[in-house]
GROMACS .gro file of C-alpha atoms in nm:
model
  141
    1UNK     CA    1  11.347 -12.754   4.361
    2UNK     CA    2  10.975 -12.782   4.437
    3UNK     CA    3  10.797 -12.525   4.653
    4UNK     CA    4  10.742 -12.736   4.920
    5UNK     CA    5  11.092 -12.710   4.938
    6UNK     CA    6  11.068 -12.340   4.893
    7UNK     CA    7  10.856 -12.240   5.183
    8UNK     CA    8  10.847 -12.579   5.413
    9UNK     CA    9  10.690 -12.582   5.790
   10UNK     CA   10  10.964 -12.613   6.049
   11UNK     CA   11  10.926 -12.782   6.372
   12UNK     CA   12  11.165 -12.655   6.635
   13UNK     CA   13  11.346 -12.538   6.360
   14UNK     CA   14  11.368 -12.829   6.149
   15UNK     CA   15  11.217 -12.840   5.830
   16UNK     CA   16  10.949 -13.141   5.810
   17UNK     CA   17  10.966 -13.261   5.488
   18UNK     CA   18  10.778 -13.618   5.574
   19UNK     CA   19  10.494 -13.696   5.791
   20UNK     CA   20  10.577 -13.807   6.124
   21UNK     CA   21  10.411 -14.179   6.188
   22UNK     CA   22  10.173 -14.248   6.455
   23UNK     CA   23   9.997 -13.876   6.480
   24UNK     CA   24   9.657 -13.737   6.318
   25UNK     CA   25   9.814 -13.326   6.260
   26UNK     CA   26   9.960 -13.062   6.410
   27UNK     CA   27   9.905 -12.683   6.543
   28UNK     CA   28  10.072 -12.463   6.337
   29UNK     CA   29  10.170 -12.058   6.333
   30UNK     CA   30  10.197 -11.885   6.012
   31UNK     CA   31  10.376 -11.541   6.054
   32UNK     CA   32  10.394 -11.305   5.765
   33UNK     CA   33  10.737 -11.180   5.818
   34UNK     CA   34  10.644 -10.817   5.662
   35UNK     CA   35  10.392 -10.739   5.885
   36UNK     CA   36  10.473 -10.953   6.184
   37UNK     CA   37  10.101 -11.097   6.139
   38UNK     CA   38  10.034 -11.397   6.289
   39UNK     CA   39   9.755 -11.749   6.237
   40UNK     CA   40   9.749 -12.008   6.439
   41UNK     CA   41   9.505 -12.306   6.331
   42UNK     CA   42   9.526 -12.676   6.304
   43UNK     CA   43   9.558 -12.924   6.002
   44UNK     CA   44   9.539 -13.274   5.977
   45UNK     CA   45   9.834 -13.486   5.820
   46UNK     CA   46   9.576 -13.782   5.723
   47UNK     CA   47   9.193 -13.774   5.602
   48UNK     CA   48   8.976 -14.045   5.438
   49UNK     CA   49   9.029 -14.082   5.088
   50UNK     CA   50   8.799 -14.330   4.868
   51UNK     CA   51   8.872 -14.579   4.599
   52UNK     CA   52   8.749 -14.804   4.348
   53UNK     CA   53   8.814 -15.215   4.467
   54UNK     CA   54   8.620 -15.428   4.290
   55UNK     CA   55   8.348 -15.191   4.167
   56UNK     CA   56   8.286 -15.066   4.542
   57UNK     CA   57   8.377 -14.770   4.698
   58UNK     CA   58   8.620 -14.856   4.975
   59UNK     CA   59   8.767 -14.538   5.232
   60UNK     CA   60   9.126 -14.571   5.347
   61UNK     CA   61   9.329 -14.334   5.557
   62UNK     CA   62   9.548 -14.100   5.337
   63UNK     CA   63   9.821 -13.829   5.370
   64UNK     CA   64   9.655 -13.531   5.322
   65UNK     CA   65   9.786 -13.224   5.133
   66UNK     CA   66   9.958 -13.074   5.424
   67UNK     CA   67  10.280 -12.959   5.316
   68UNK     CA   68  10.096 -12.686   5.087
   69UNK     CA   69   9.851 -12.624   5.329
   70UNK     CA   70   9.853 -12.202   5.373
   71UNK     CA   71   9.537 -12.191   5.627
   72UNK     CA   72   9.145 -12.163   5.602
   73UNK     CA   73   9.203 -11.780   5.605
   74UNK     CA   74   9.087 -11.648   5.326
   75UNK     CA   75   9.287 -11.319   5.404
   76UNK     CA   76   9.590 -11.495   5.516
   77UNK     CA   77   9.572 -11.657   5.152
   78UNK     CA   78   9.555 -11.326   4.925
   79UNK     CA   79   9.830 -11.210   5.163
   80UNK     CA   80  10.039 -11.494   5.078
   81UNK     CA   81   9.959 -11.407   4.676
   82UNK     CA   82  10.039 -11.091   4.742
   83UNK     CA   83  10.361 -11.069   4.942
   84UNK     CA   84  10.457 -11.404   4.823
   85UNK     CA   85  10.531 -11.717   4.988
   86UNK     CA   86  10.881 -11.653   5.101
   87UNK     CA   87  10.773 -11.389   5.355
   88UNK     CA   88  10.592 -11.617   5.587
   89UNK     CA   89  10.701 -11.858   5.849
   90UNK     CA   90  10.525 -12.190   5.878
   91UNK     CA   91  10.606 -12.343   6.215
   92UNK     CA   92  10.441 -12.674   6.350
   93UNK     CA   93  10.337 -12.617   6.735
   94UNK     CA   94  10.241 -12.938   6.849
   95UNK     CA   95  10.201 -13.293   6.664
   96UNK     CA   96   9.893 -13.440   6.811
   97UNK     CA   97   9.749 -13.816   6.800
   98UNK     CA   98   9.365 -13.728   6.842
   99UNK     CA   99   9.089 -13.512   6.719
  100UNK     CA  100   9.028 -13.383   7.045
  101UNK     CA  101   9.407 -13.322   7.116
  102UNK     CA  102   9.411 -13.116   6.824
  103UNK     CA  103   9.129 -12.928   6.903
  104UNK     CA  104   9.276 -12.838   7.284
  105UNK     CA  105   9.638 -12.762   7.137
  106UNK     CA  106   9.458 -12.514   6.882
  107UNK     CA  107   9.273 -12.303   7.116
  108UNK     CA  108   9.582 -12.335   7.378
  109UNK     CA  109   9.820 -12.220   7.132
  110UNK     CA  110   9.606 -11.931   7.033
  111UNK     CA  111   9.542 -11.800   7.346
  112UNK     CA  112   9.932 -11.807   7.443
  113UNK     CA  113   9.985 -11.599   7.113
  114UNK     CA  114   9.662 -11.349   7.225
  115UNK     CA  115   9.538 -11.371   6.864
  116UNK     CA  116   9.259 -11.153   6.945
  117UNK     CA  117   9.455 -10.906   7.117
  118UNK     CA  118   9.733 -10.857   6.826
  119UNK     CA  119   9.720 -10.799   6.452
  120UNK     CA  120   9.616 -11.173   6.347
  121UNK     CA  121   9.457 -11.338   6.079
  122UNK     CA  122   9.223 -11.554   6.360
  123UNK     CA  123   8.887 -11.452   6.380
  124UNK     CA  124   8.695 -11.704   6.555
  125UNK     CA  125   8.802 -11.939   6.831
  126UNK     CA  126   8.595 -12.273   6.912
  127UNK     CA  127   8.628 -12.532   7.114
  128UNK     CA  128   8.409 -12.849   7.296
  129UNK     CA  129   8.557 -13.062   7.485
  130UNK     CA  130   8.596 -13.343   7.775
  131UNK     CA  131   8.853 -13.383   7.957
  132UNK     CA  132   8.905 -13.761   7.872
  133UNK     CA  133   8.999 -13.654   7.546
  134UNK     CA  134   9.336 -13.528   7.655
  135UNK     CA  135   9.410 -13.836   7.859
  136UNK     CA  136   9.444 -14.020   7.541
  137UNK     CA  137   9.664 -13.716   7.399
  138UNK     CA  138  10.053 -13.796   7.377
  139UNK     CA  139  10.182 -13.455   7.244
  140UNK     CA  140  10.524 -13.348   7.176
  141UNK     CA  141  10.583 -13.025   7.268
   0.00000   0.00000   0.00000
């Protein structure tokens, strides 16, 4: 068993064990299940990578390392040494096509789950954006 399959993310209560086609990331919640803390944030499912083709650097679109992706919090991350990773709850929020979608989705999310107003491991929330990037968002919520 690897521990991906150990602590997966879920998506409406499915574990996602592959990367769905056609979509840049996802909004995720992390809850540690012993203290009912929560993180919402964003991650991208692919990212340029670079290899070597004929003695030239060439950049291709790769799957990133998502599946044992625990958050840019660096206190969410000695939490999840600590209590270990089967007391947290990965769930994906939102799959999103666009940079921008993701962007929206993260700062909707965490306002619906009042991250500043309960015990989370947010600390900052950012966003710029237009409008027209949404148009081009096809989310599935």
């Amino acid at each position: 068993m690897t521990e991906y399959e150990i602590s997966p993310w879920f998506y409406k209560d499915k574990p996602v064990l592959d990367a769905p086609q056609d979509y840049l990331g996802f909004v995720y919640l992390i809850t540690n299940t012993v203290t009912n803390r929560i993180y919402v944030g964003k991650k991208n499912l692919i990212m340029p990578k670079y290899r070597q083709v004929n003695g030239k650097r060439k950049k291709y679109m790769g799957e990133s390392k998502w599946k044992d992706y625990w958050s840019s919090s660096a206190e969410l991350q000695k939490d999840v040494l600590e209590y270990g990773k089967d007391k947290f709850k990965r769930e994906i929020l939102t799959f999103c096509k666009t940079k921008g979608g993701l962007s929206y989705f993260e700062v909707k999310h965490q306002i619906l789950q009042n991250v500043f107003e309960v015990d989370s491991y947010n600390g900052l929330m950012s966003i710029k954006f237009h409008r027209k990037h949404l148009n081009k968002e096809m989310v599935s919520d």
